[in-house]
N, CA, C and O atoms as a DFTB+ gen file, in Angstrom:
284 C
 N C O
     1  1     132.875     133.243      95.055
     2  2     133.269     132.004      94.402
     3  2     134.241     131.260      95.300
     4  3     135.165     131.761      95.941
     5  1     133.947     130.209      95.253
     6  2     135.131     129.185      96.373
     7  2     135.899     128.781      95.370
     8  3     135.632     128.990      94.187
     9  1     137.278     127.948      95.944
    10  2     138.488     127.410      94.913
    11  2     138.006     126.317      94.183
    12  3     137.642     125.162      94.405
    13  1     138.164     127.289      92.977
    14  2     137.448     126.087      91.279
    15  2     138.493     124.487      91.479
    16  3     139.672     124.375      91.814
    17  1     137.514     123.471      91.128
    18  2     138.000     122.266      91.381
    19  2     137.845     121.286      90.029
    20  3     136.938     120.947      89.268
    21  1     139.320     121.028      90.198
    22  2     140.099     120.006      88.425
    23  2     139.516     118.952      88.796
    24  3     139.463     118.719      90.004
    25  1     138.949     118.076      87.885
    26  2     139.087     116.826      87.465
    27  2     139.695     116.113      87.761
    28  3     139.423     115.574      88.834
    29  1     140.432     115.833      87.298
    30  2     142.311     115.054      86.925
    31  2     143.143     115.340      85.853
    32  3     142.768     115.774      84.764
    33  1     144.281     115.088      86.186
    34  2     145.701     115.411      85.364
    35  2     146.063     113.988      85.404
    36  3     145.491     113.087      86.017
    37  1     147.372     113.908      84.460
    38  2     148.208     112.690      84.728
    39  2     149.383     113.201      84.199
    40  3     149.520     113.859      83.168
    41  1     150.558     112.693      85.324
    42  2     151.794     113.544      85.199
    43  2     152.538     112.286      85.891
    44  3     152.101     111.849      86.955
    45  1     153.601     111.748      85.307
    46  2     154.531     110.752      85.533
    47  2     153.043     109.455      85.501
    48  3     153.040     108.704      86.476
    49  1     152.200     109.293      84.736
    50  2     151.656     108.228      84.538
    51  2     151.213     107.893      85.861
    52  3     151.378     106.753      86.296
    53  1     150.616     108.876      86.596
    54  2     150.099     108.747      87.599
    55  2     148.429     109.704      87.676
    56  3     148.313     110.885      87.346
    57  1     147.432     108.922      88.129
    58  2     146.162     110.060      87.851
    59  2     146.040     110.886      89.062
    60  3     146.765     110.625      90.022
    61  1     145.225     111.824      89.114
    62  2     145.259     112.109      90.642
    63  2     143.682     113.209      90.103
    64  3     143.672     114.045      89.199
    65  1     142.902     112.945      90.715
    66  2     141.610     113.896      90.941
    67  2     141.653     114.765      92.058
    68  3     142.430     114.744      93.013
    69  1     140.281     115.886      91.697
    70  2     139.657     116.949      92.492
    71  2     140.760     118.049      93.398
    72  3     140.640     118.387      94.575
    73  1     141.714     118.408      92.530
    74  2     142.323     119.377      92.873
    75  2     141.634     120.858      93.225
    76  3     140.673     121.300      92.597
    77  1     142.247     121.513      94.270
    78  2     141.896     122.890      94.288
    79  2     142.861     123.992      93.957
    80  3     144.082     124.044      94.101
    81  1     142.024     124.835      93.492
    82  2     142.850     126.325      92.758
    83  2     142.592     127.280      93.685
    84  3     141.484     127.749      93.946
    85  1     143.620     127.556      94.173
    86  2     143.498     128.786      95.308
    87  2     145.143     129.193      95.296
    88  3     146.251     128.728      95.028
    89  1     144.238     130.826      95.958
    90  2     145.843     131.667      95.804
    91  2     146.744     131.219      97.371
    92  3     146.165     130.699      98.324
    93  1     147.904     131.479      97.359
    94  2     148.610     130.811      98.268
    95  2     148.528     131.128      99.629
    96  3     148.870     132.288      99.860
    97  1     148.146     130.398     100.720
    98  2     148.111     130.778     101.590
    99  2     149.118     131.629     102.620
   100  3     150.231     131.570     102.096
   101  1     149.203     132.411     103.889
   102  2     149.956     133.035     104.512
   103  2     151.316     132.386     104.966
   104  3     152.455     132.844     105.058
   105  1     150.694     130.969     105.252
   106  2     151.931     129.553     105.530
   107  2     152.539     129.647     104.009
   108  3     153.646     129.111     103.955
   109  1     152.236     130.021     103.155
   110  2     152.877     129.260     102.196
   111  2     152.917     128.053     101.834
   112  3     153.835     127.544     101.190
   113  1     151.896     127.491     102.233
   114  2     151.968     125.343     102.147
   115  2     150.787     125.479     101.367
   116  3     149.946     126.378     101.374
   117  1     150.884     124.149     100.508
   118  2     150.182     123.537      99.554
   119  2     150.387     121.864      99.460
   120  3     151.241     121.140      98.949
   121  1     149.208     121.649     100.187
   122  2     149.546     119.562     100.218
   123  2     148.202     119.568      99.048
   124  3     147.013     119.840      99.214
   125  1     149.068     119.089      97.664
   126  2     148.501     118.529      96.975
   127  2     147.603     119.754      95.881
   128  3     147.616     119.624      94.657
   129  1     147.027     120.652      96.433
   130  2     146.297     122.118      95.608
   131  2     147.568     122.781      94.433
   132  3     148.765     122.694      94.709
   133  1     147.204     123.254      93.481
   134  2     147.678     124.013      92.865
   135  2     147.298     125.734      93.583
   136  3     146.202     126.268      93.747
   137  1     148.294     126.101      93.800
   138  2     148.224     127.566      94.346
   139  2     148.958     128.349      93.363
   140  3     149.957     127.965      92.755
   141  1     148.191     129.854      93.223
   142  2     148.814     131.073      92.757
   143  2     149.660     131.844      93.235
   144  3     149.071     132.389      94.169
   145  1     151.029     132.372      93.166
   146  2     151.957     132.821      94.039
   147  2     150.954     134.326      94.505
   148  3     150.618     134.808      95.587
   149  1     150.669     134.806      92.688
   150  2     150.710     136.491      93.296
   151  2     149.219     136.939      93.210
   152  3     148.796     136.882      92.055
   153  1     148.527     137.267      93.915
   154  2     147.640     137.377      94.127
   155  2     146.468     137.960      93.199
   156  3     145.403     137.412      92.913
   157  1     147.066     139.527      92.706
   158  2     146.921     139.667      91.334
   159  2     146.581     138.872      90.272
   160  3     145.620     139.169      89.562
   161  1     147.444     137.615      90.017
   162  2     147.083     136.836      89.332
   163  2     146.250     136.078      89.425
   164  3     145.651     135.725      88.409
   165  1     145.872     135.487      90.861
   166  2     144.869     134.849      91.119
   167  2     143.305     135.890      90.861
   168  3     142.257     135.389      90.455
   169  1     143.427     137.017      91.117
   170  2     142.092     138.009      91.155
   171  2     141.472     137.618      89.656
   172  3     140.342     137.221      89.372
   173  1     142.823     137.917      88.655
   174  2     142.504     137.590      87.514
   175  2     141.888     136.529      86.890
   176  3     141.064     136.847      86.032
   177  1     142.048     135.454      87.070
   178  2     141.967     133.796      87.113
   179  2     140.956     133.705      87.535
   180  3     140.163     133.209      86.735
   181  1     140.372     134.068      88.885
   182  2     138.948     134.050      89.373
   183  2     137.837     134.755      88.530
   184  3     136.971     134.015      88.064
   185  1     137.756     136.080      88.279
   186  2     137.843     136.819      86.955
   187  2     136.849     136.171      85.817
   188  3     135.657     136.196      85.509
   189  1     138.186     135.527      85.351
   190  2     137.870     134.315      83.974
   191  2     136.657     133.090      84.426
   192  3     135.751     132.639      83.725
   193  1     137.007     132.767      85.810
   194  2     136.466     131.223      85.875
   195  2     134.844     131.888      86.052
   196  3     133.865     131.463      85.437
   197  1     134.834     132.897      86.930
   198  2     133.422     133.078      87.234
   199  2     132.337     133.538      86.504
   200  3     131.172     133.632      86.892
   201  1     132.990     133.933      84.976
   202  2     132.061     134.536      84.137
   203  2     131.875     133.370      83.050
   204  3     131.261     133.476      81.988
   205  1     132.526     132.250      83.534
   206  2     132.438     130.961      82.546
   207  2     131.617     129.976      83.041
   208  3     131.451     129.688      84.226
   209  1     130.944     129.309      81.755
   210  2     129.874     128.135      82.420
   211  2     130.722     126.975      83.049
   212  3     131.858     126.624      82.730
   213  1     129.743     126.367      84.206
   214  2     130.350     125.616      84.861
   215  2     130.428     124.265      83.880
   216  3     129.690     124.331      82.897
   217  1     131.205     123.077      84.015
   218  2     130.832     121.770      83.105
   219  2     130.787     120.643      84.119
   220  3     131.578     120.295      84.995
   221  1     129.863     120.282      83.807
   222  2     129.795     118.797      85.044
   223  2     130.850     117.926      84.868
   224  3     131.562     117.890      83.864
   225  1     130.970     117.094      86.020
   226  2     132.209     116.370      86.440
   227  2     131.801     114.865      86.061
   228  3     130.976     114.319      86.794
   229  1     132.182     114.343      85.257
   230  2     131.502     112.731      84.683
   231  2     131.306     111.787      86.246
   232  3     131.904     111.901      87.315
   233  1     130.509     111.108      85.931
   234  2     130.404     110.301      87.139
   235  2     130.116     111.106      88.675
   236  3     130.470     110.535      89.707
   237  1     129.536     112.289      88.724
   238  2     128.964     112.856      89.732
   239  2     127.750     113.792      89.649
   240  3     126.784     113.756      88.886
   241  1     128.048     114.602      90.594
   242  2     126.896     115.578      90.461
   243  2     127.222     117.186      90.312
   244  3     126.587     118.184      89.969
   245  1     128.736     116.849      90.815
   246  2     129.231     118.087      90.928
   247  2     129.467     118.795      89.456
   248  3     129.382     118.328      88.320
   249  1     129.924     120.608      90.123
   250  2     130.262     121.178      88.894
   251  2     131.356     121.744      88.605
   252  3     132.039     121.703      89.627
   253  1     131.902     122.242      87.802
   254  2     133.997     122.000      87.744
   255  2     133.843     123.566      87.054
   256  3     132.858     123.867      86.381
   257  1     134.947     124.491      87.322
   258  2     135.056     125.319      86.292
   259  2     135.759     125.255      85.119
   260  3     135.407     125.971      84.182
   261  1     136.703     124.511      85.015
   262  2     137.097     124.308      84.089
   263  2     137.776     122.463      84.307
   264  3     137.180     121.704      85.071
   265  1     138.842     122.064      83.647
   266  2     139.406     121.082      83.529
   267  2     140.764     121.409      83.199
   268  3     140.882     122.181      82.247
   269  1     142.178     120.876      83.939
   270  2     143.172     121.010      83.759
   271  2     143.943     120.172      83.743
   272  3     144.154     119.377      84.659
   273  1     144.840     120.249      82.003
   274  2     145.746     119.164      81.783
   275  2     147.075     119.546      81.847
   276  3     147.577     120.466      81.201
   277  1     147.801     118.607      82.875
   278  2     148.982     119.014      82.708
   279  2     149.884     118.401      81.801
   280  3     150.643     117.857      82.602
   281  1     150.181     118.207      81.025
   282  2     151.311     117.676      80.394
   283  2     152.916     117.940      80.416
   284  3     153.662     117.265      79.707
């Protein structure tokens, strides 16, 4: 499975699409991705997403594992 990809959020009234979910890299940097610190947790998370149906992404072709709101 490659890093499951959000929709959009809106956080300070700002939108922002097609985020990626991946566990944190060796740098430790993240421009813009939501990353998992502990890895474990990410195993888990992957886990969940991959035994779940995918839902299409409005206005494309692509397919999303889930959708994430931040509030």
């Amino acid at each position: 499975m490659g890093a499951a990809y959000f929709w959009s959020f809106l956080l300070r009234k700002v939108c922002k699409s097609q985020f990626r979910l991946h566990p944190k890299g060796h740098l430790g940097i993240s421009e813009g991705c939501i990353t998992i610190e502990n890895m474990n947790d990410w195993t888990r998370i992957r886990a969940i997403f991959s035994d779940a149906p995918k839902v299409s992404v409005p206005g494309s072709a692509l397919k999303a594992y889930a959708e994430l709101i931040v509030s």
